[in-house]
PDB file of N, CA and C in Angstrom:
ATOM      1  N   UNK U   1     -14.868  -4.007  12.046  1.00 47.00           N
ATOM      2  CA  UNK U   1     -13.996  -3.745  10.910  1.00 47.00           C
ATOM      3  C   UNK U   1     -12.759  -4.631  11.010  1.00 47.00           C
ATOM      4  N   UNK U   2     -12.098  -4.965  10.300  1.00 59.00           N
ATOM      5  CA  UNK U   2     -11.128  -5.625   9.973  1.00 59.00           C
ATOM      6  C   UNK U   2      -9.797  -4.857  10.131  1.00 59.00           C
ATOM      7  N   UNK U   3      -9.206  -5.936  11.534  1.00 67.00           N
ATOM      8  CA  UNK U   3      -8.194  -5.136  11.889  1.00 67.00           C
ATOM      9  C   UNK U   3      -6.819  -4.687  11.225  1.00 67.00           C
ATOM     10  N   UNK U   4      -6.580  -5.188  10.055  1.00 82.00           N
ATOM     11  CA  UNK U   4      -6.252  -5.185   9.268  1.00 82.00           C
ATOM     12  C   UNK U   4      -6.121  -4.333   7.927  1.00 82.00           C
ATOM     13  N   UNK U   5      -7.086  -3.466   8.515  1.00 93.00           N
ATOM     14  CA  UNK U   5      -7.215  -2.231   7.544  1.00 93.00           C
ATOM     15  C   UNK U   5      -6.601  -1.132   7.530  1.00 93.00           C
ATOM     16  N   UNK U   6      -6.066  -0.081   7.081  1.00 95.00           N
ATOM     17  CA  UNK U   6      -5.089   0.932   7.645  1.00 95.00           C
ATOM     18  C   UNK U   6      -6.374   2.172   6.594  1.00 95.00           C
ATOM     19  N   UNK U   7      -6.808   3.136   7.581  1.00 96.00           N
ATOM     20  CA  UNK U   7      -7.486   4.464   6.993  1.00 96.00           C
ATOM     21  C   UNK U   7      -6.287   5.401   7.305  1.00 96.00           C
ATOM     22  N   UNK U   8      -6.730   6.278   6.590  1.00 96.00           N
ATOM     23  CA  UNK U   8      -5.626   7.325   6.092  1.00 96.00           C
ATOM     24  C   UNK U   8      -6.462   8.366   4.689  1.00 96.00           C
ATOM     25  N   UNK U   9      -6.197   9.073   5.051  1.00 97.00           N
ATOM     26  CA  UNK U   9      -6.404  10.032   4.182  1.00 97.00           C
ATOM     27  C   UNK U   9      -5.440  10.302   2.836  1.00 97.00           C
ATOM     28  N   UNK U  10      -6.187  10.166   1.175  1.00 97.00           N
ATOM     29  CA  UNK U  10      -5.787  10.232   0.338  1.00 97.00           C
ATOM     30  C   UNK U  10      -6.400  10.758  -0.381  1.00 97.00           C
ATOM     31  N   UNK U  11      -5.830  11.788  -1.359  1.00 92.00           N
ATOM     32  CA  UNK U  11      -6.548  12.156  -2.862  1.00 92.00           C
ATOM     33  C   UNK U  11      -7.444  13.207  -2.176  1.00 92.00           C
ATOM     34  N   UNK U  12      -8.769  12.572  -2.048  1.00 92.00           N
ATOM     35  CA  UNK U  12     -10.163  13.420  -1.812  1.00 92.00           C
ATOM     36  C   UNK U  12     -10.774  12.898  -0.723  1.00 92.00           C
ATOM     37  N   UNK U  13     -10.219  12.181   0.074  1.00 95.00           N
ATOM     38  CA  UNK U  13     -10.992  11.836   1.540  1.00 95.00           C
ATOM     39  C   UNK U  13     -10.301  10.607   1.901  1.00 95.00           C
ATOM     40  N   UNK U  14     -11.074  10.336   3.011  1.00 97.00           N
ATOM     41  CA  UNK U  14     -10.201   8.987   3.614  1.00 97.00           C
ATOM     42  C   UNK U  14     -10.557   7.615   3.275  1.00 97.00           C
ATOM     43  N   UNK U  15      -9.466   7.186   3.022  1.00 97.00           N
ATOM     44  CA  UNK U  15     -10.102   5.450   2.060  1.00 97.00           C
ATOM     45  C   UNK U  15      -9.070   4.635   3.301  1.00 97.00           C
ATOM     46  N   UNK U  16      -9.594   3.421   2.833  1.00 97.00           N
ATOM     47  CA  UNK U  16      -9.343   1.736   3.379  1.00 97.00           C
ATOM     48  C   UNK U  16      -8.191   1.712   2.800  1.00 97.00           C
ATOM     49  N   UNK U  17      -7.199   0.851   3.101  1.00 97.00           N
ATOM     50  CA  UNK U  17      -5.758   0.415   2.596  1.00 97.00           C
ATOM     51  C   UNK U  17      -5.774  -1.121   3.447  1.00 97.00           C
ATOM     52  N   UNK U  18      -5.724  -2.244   2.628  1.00 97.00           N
ATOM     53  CA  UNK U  18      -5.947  -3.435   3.029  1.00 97.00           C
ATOM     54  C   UNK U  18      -4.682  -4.793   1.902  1.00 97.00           C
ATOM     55  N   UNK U  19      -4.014  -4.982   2.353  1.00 96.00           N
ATOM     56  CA  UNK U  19      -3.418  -5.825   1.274  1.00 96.00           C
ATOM     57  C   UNK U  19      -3.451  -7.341   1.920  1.00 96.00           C
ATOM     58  N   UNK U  20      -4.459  -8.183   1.538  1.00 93.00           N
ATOM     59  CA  UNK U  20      -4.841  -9.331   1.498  1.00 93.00           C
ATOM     60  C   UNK U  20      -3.945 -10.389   0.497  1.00 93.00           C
ATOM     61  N   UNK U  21      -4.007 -11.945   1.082  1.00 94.00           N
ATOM     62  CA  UNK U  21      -2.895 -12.274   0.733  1.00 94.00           C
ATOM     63  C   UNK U  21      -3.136 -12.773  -0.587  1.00 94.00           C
ATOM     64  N   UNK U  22      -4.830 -12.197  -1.437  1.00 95.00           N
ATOM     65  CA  UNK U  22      -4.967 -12.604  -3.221  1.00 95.00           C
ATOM     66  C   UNK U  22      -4.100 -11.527  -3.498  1.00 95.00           C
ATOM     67  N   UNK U  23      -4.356 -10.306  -3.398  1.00 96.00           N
ATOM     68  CA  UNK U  23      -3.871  -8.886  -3.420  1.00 96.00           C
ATOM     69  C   UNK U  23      -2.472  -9.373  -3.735  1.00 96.00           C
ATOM     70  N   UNK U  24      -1.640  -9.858  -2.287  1.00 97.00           N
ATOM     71  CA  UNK U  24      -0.373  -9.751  -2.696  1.00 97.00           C
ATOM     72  C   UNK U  24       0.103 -10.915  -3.752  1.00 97.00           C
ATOM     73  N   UNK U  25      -0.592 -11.535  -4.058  1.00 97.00           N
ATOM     74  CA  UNK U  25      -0.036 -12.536  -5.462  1.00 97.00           C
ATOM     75  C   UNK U  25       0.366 -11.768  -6.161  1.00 97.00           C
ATOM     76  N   UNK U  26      -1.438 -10.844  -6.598  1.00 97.00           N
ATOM     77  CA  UNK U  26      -1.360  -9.997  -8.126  1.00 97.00           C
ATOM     78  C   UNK U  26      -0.174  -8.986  -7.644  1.00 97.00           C
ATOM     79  N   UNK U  27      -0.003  -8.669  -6.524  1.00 97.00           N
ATOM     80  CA  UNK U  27       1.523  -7.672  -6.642  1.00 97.00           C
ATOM     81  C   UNK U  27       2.526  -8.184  -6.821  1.00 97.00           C
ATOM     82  N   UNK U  28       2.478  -9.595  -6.525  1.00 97.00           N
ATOM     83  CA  UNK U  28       4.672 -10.448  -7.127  1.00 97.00           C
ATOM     84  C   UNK U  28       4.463 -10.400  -8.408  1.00 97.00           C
ATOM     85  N   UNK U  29       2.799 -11.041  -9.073  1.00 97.00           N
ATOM     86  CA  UNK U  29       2.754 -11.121 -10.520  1.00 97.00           C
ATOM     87  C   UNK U  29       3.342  -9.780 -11.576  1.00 97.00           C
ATOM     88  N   UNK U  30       2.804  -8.684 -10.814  1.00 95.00           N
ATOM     89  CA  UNK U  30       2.880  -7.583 -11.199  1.00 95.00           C
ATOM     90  C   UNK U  30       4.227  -7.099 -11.343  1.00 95.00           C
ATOM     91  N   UNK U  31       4.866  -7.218 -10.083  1.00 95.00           N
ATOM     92  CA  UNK U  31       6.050  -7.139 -10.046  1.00 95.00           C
ATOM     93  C   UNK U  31       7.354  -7.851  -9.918  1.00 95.00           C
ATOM     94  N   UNK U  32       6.942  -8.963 -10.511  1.00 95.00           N
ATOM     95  CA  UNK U  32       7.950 -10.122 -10.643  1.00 95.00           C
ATOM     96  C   UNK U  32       8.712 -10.153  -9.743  1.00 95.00           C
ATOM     97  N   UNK U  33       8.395  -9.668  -8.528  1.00 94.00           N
ATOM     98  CA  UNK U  33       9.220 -10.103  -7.175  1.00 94.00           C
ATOM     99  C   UNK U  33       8.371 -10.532  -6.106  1.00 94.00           C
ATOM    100  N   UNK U  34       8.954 -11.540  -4.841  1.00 96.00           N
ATOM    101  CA  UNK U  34       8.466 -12.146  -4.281  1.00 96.00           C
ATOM    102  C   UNK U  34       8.264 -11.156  -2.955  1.00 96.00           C
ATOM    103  N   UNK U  35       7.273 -11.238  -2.390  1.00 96.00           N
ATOM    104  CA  UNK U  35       6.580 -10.243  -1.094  1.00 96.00           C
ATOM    105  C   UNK U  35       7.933 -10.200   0.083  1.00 96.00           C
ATOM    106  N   UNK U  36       8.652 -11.211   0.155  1.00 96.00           N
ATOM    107  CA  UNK U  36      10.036 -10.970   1.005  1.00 96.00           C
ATOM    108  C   UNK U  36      10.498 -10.146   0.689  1.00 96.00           C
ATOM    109  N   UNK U  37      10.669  -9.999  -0.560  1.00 96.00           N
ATOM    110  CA  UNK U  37      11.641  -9.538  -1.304  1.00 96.00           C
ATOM    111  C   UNK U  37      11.103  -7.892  -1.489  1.00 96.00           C
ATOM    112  N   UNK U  38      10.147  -7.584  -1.838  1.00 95.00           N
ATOM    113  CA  UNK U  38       9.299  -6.563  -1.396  1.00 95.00           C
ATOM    114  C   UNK U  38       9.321  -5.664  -0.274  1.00 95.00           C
ATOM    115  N   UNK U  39       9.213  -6.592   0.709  1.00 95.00           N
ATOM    116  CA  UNK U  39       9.250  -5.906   2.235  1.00 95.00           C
ATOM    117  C   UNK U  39      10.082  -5.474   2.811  1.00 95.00           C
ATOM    118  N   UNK U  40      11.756  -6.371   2.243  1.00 96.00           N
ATOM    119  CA  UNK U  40      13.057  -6.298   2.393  1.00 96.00           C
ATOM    120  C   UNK U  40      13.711  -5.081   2.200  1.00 96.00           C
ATOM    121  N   UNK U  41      13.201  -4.486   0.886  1.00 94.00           N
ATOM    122  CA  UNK U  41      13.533  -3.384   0.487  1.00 94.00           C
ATOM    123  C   UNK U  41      12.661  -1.958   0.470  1.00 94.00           C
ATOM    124  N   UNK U  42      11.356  -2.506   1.027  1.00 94.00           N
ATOM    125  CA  UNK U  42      10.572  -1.262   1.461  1.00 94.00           C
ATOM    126  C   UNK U  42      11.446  -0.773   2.602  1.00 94.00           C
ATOM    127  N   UNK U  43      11.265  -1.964   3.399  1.00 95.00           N
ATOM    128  CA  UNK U  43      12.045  -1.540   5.088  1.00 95.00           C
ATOM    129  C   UNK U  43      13.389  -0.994   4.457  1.00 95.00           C
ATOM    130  N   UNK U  44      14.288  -1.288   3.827  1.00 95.00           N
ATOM    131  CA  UNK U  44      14.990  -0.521   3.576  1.00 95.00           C
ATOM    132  C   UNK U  44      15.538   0.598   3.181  1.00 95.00           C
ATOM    133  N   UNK U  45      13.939   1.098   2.348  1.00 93.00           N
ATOM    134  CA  UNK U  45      13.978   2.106   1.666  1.00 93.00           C
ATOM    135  C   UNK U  45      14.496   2.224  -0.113  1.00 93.00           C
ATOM    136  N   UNK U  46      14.490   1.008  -0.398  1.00 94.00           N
ATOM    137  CA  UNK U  46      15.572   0.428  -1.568  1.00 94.00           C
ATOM    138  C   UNK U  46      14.336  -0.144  -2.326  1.00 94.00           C
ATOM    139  N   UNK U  47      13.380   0.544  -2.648  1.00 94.00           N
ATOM    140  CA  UNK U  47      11.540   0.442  -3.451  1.00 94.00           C
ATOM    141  C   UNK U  47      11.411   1.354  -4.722  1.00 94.00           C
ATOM    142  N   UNK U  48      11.017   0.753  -5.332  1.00 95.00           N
ATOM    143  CA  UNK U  48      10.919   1.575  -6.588  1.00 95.00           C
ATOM    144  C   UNK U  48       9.609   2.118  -6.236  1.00 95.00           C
ATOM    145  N   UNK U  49       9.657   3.033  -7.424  1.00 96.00           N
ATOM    146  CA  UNK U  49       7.937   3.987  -7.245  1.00 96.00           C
ATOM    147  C   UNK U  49       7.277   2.898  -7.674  1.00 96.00           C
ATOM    148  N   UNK U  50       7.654   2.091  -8.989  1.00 95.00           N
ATOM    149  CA  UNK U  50       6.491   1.593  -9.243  1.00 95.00           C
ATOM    150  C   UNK U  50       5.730   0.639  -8.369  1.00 95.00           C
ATOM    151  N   UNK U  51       6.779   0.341  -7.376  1.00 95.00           N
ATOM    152  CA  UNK U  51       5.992  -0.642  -6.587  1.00 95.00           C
ATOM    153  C   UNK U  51       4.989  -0.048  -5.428  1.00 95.00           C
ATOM    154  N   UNK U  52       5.491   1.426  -5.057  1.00 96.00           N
ATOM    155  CA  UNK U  52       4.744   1.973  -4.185  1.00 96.00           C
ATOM    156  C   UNK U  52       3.367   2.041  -4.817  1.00 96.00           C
ATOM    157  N   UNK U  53       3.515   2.425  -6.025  1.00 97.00           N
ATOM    158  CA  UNK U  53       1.979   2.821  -6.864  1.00 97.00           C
ATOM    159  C   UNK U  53       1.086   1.375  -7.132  1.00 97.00           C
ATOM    160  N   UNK U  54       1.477   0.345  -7.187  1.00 97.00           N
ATOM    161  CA  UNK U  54       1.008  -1.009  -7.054  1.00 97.00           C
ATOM    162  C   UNK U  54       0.712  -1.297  -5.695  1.00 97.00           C
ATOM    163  N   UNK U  55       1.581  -1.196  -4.919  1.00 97.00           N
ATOM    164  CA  UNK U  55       0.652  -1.340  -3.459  1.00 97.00           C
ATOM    165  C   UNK U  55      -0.336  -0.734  -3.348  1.00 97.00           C
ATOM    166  N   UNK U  56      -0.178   0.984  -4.054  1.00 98.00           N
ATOM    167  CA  UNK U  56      -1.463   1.937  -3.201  1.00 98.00           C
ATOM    168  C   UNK U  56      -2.339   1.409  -3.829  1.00 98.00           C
ATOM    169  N   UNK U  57      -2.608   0.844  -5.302  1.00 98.00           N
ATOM    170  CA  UNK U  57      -3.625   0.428  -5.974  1.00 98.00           C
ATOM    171  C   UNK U  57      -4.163  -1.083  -5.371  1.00 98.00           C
ATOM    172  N   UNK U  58      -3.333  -1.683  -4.931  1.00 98.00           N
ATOM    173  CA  UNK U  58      -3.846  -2.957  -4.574  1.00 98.00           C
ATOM    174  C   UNK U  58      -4.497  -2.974  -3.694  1.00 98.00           C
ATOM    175  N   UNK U  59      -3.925  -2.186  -2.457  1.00 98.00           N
ATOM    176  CA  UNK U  59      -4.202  -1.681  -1.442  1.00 98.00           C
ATOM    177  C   UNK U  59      -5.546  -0.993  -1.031  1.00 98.00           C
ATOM    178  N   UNK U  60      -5.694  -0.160  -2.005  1.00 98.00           N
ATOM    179  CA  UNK U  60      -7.384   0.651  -1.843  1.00 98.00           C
ATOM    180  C   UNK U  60      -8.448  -0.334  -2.295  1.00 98.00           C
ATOM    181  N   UNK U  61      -8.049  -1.386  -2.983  1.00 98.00           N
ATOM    182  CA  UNK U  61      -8.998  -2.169  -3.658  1.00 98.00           C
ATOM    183  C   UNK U  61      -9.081  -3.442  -3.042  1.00 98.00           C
ATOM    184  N   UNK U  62      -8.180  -3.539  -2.212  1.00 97.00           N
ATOM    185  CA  UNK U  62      -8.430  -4.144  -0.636  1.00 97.00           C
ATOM    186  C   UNK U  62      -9.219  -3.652   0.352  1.00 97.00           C
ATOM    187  N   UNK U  63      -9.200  -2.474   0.519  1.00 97.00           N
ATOM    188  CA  UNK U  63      -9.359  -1.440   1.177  1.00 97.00           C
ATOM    189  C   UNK U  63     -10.998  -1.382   1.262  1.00 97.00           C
ATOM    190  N   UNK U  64     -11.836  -1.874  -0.055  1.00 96.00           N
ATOM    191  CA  UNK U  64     -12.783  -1.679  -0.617  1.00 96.00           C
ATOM    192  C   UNK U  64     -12.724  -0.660  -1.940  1.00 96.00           C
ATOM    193  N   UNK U  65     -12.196   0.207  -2.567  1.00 97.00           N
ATOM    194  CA  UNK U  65     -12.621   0.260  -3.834  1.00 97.00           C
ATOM    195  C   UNK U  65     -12.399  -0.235  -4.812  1.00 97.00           C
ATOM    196  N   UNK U  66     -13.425   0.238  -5.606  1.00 96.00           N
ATOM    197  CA  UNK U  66     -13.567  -0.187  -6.526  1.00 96.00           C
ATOM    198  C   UNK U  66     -12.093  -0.295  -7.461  1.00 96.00           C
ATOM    199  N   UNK U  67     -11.637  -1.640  -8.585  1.00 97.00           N
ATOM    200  CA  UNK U  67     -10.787  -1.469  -9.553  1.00 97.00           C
ATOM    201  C   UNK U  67     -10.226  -0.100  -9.827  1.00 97.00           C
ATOM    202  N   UNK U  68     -11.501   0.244 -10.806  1.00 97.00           N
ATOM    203  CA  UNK U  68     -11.482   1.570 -11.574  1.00 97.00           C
ATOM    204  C   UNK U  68     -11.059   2.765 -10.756  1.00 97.00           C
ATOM    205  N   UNK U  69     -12.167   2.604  -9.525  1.00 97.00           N
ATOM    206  CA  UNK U  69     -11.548   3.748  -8.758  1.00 97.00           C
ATOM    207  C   UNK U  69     -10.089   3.782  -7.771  1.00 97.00           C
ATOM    208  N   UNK U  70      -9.823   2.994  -7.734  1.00 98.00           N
ATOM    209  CA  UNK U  70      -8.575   2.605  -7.096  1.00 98.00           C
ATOM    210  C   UNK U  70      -7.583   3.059  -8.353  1.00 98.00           C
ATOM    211  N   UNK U  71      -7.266   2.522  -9.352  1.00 97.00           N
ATOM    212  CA  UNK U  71      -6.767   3.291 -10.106  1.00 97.00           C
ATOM    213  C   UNK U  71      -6.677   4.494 -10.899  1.00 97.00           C
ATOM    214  N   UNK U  72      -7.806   4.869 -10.717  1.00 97.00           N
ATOM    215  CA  UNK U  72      -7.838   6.662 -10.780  1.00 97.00           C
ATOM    216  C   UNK U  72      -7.593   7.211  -9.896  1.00 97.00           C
ATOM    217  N   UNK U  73      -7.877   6.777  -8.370  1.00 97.00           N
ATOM    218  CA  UNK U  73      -6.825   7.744  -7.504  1.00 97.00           C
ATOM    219  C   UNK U  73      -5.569   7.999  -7.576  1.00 97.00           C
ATOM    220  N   UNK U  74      -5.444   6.211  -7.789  1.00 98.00           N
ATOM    221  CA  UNK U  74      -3.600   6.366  -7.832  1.00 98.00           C
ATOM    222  C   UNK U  74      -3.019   7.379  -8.880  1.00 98.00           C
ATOM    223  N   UNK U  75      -3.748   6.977  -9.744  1.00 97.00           N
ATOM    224  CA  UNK U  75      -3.029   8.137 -11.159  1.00 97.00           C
ATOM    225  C   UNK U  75      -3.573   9.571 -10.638  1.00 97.00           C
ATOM    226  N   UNK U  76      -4.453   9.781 -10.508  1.00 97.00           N
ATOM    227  CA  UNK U  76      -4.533  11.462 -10.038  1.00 97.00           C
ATOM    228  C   UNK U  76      -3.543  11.954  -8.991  1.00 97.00           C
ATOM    229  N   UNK U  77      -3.757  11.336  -7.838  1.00 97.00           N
ATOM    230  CA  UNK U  77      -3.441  11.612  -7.112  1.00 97.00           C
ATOM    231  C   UNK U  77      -1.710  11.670  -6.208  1.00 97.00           C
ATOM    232  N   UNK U  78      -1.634  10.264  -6.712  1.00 97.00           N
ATOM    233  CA  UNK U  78      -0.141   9.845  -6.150  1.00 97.00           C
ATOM    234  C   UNK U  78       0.942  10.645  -6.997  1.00 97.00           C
ATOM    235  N   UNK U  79       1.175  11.025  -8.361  1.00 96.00           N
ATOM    236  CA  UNK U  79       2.072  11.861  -8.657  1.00 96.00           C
ATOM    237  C   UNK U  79       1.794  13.645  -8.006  1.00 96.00           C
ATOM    238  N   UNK U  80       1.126  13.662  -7.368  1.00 96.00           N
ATOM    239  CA  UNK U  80       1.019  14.656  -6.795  1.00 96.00           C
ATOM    240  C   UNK U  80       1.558  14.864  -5.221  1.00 96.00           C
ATOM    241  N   UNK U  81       2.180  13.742  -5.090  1.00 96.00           N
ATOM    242  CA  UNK U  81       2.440  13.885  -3.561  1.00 96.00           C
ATOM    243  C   UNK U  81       4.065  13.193  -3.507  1.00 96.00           C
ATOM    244  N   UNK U  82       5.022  13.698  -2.707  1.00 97.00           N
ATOM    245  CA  UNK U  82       6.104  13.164  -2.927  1.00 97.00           C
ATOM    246  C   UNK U  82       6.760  11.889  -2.419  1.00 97.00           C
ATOM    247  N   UNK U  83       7.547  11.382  -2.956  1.00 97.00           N
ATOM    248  CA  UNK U  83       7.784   9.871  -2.972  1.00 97.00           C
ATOM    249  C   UNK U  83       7.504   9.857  -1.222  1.00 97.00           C
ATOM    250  N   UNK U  84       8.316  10.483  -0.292  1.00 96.00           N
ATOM    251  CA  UNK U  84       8.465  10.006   0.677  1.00 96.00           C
ATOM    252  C   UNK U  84       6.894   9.884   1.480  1.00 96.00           C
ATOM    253  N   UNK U  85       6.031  10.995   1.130  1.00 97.00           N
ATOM    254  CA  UNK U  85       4.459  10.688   1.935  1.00 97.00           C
ATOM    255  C   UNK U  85       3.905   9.917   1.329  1.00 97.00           C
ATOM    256  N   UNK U  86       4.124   9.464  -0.009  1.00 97.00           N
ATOM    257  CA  UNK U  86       3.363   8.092  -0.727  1.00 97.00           C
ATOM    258  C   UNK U  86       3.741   6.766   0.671  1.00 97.00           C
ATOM    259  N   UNK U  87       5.074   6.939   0.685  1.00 97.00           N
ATOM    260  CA  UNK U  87       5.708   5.623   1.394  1.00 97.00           C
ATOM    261  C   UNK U  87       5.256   5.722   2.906  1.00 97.00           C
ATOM    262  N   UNK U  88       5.379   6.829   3.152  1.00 96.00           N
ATOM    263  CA  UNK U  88       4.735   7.217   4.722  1.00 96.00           C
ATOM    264  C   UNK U  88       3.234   6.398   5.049  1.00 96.00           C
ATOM    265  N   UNK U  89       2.850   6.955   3.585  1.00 96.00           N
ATOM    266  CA  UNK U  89       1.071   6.277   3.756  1.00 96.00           C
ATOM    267  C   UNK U  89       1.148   5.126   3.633  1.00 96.00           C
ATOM    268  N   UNK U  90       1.668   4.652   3.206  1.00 96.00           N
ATOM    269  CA  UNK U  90       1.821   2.684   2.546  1.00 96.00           C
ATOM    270  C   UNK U  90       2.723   2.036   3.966  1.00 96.00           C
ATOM    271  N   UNK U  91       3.414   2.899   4.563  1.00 95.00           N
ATOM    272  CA  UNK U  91       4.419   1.924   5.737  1.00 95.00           C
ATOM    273  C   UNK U  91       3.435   1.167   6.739  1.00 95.00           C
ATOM    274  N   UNK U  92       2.353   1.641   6.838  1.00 96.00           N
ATOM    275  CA  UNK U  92       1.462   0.808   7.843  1.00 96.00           C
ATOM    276  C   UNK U  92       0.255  -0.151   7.309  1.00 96.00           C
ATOM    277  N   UNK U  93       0.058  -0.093   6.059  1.00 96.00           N
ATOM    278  CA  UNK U  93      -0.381  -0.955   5.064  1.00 96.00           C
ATOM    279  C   UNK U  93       0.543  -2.277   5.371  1.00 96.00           C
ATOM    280  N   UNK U  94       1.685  -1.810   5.041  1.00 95.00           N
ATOM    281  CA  UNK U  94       3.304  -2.638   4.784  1.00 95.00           C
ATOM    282  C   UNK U  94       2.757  -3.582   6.470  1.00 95.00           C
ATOM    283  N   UNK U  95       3.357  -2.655   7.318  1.00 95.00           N
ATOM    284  CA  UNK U  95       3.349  -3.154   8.651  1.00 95.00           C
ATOM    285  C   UNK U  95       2.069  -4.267   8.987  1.00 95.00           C
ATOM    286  N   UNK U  96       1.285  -3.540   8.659  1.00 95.00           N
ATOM    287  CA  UNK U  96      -0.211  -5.021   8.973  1.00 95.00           C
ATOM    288  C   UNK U  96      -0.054  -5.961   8.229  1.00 95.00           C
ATOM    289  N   UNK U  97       0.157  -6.087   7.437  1.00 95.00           N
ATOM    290  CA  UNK U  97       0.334  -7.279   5.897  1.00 95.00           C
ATOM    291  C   UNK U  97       1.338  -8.243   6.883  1.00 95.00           C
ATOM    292  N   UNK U  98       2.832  -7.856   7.074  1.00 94.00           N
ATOM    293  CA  UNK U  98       3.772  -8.666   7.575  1.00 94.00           C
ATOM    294  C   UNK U  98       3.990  -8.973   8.947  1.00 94.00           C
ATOM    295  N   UNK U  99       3.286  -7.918   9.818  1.00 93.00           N
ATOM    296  CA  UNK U  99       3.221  -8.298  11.388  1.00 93.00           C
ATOM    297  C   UNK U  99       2.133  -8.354  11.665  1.00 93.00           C
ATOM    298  N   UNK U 100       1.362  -7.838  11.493  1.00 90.00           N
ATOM    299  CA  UNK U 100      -0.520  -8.007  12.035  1.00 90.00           C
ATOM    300  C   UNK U 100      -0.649  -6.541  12.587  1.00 90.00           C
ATOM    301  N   UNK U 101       0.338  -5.473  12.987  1.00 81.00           N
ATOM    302  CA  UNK U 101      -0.085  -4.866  13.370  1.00 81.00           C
ATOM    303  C   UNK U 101       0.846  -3.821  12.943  1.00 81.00           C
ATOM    304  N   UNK U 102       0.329  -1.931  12.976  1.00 70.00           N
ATOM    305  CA  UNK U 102       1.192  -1.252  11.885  1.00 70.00           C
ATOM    306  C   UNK U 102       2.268  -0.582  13.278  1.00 70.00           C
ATOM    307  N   UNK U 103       3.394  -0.474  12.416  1.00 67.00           N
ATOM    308  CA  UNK U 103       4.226  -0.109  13.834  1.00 67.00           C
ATOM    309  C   UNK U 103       4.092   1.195  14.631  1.00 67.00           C
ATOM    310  N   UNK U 104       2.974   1.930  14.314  1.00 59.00           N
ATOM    311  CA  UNK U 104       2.436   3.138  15.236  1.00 59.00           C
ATOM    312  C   UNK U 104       1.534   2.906  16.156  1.00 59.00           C
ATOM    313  N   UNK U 105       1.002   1.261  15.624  1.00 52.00           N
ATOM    314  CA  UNK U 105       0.264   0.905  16.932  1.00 52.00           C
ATOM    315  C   UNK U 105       0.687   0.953  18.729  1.00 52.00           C
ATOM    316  N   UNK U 106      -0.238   1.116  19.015  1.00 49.00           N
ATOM    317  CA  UNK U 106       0.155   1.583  20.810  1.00 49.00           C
ATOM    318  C   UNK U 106       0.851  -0.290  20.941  1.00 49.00           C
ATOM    319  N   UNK U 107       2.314  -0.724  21.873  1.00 43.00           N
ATOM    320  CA  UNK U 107       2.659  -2.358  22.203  1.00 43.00           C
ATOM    321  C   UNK U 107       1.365  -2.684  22.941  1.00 43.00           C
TER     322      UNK U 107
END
């Protein structure tokens, strides 16, 4: 498997979370900001929702699912859970993307 993948449990079972570097284009496109600029303010805590909900979607569909289903989780599911465990779930997504490895990993 691709070390690079972050599982985690979402919605209705446990999915893939993978943000590859096509992935992160369509997320600057998406969000007219640049992935520095992104990361800058995740780590900071200074993230809008909408961007959390664009990662989780990009992310699962990295992850392996499907478009469609990647965005029906997100919409079912993610307003159901509060900002801070959305971000909880996405911080090690975050972490592999920019270091290779998520920061709960064992040094």
């Amino acid at each position: 498997m691709n070390e690079l993948v972050h599982s985690a449990f979402f919605g209705d079972g446990e999915k893939q979370f993978l943000l590859s570097h096509d992935l992160v284009i369509e997320l600057e496109r998406k969000t007219g900001t640049g992935i520095g600029s992104i990361s800058r303010r995740f780590y900071s805590g200074d993230f809008k929702l909408s961007e959390l909900l664009h990662v989780s979607r990009l992310a699962l569909i990295g992850g392996g699912s499907d478009p469609e289903e990647a965005d029906a989780l997100v919409t079912t599911f993610a307003p159901r859970m509060s900002v801070t465990k959305l971000y909880e779930l996405l911080l090690p997504v975050m972490d592999l993307l920019m270091f290779g490895k998520a920061s709960t990993d064992e040094q």
